[in-house]
Amino acid sequence: MGVRLPPGVPNIRDTDLIVDDHKKWMGWAIREAEKAFSQDEVPVGAVVLFEDRIIGKGYNQTETLQDPTAHAEMIAISAAANSLKSWRLENCSLYVTLEPCAMCAGAIVLARIESIVIGAMDPKAGACGSLRNVLQDHRLNHQTEIQYGIMEEESSDLLKVFFQRLREQKT
């Protein structure tokens, strides 16, 4: 008989399953980011999950729509709210390839999203740990759990290639 763990403490197999699930859903967010890339938008993608299914997805469309609020997270959150017919996205998770900005972090808090999984951090504009941490500010009425670094390399590489290509086009 093996070692018995206290209730609520995951064993290594449970942890492996959680990481595998995170990679599966982040893969969907990366597919959304690839759509943005193909449309010459900053390649950020997001998906919202409820009960292990995607209920909202989005990718950056600020240039296409000429809308400064058309970030991947905002589009995915709106789609999820429409799907649930509620602005309260309690018990939902958001997977996003790049750390959300202050605007998107505010929307995540207002929507009461339970947890977020982030691919790459954004040291210049990130509001979930880099410049500030809006999602876990105890002065607000809701805090969101954060998991960092899931498929970070894939998320980061997509951004690097995009901005390298953009710089080359300008020369």
XYZ file of C-alpha atoms in Angstrom:
171
model
C 0.000 0.000 0.000
C 1.348 3.442 -0.996
C 1.658 6.624 0.982
C -1.681 8.161 1.815
C -1.895 11.884 1.085
C -4.102 14.249 3.057
C -7.348 15.274 1.302
C -6.855 18.040 -1.254
C -3.144 17.377 -1.806
C -2.663 16.214 -5.402
C -0.385 13.289 -6.065
C 2.126 13.503 -8.906
C -0.265 11.796 -11.335
C -2.997 14.351 -10.602
C -0.499 17.170 -11.197
C 0.545 15.639 -14.522
C -3.099 15.448 -15.620
C -3.654 19.088 -14.692
C -0.620 20.180 -16.752
C -1.805 18.062 -19.698
C -5.240 19.709 -19.532
C -3.645 23.156 -19.380
C -1.571 22.362 -22.471
C -4.633 21.059 -24.315
C -6.631 24.248 -23.709
C -3.647 26.549 -24.259
C -3.236 24.810 -27.614
C -6.687 26.122 -28.534
C -5.653 29.637 -27.472
C -2.526 29.349 -29.625
C -4.712 28.401 -32.608
C -6.629 31.620 -32.033
C -3.332 33.551 -31.877
C -2.328 32.008 -35.198
C -5.521 33.423 -36.730
C -4.455 36.879 -35.556
C -0.969 36.319 -36.993
C -2.418 35.374 -40.382
C -4.374 38.661 -40.413
C -1.339 40.791 -39.479
C -2.672 41.322 -35.965
C -0.547 40.956 -32.829
C -0.801 37.179 -32.286
C -2.669 36.810 -29.030
C -5.415 34.247 -28.581
C -7.801 33.373 -25.779
C -10.435 30.796 -24.904
C -12.928 30.682 -22.029
C -13.915 27.310 -20.576
C -16.975 26.289 -18.605
C -17.461 22.687 -17.490
C -14.572 21.486 -19.666
C -15.805 23.001 -22.909
C -14.961 26.159 -24.798
C -17.771 28.704 -24.557
C -15.867 31.709 -25.891
C -12.821 32.291 -28.016
C -11.104 35.249 -29.560
C -7.984 36.670 -31.116
C -6.663 40.198 -31.417
C -8.556 42.253 -33.990
C -7.645 45.824 -33.072
C -6.325 46.661 -36.542
C -9.052 44.830 -38.462
C -11.868 46.414 -36.473
C -10.029 49.674 -35.725
C -11.118 49.155 -32.128
C -8.673 49.562 -29.226
C -10.803 47.216 -27.097
C -10.754 44.331 -29.604
C -8.219 42.312 -27.621
C -8.396 38.517 -27.667
C -9.530 38.355 -24.043
C -12.303 40.919 -24.497
C -13.690 39.079 -27.528
C -13.511 35.706 -25.764
C -15.174 37.105 -22.613
C -18.004 38.665 -24.649
C -18.564 35.409 -26.531
C -18.608 33.447 -23.256
C -21.106 35.852 -21.676
C -23.335 35.469 -24.750
C -23.021 31.699 -24.528
C -24.047 31.598 -20.856
C -26.488 34.488 -21.255
C -24.865 36.057 -18.208
C -22.132 38.591 -17.581
C -21.080 36.573 -14.532
C -18.546 34.018 -15.703
C -18.199 32.308 -12.322
C -16.690 28.820 -12.533
C -15.049 29.738 -15.846
C -11.383 29.636 -16.771
C -9.576 31.818 -19.289
C -6.574 30.597 -21.270
C -4.586 33.351 -22.963
C -1.275 33.274 -24.809
C -0.033 36.632 -23.451
C -0.444 38.203 -20.025
C -3.485 40.498 -20.121
C -3.186 44.296 -20.051
C -4.931 46.470 -17.438
C -8.107 46.773 -19.556
C -8.432 43.022 -20.019
C -7.493 42.288 -16.399
C -10.258 44.653 -15.303
C -12.751 42.822 -17.517
C -11.625 39.477 -16.069
C -12.278 40.735 -12.531
C -15.631 42.291 -13.476
C -16.720 39.056 -15.178
C -15.709 37.153 -12.029
C -13.662 34.599 -13.956
C -12.399 32.000 -11.492
C -8.978 31.250 -12.957
C -6.624 32.266 -15.734
C -3.805 30.364 -17.398
C -1.188 32.541 -19.087
C 1.330 31.501 -21.736
C 3.906 34.312 -21.962
C 4.352 37.236 -19.604
C 4.254 40.827 -20.868
C 6.868 42.922 -19.041
C 5.805 46.120 -20.861
C 2.027 46.049 -20.356
C 1.105 43.003 -18.245
C -1.349 43.572 -15.411
C -1.386 40.052 -13.942
C 1.994 40.086 -12.248
C 4.461 41.953 -14.466
C 3.693 45.668 -13.928
C 0.870 45.165 -11.461
C -1.495 42.399 -10.432
C -5.066 43.553 -10.935
C -6.409 39.997 -10.730
C -5.311 39.454 -7.148
C -5.756 42.928 -5.700
C -7.631 42.343 -2.435
C -9.115 45.835 -2.579
C -11.343 44.629 -5.436
C -14.501 42.563 -5.000
C -13.123 39.508 -6.822
C -9.749 37.790 -7.143
C -8.756 35.346 -9.874
C -6.360 32.411 -9.542
C -3.374 32.653 -11.899
C -1.214 29.938 -13.481
C 1.827 31.175 -15.420
C 4.067 29.719 -18.091
C 1.906 27.071 -19.764
C 3.278 26.661 -23.303
C 5.269 29.832 -22.708
C 7.837 29.116 -25.420
C 5.224 28.504 -28.123
C 3.301 31.645 -27.147
C 6.438 33.760 -26.971
C 7.891 32.442 -30.245
C 4.754 33.414 -32.161
C 5.072 36.992 -30.861
C 8.810 37.144 -31.606
C 8.337 36.008 -35.203
C 5.491 38.474 -35.702
C 7.446 41.481 -34.424
C 10.627 40.447 -36.262
C 8.631 40.272 -39.499
C 7.071 43.657 -38.747
C 10.514 45.237 -38.203
C 11.800 43.728 -41.452
C 8.833 45.151 -43.381
C 9.635 48.636 -42.091
C 13.233 48.541 -43.394
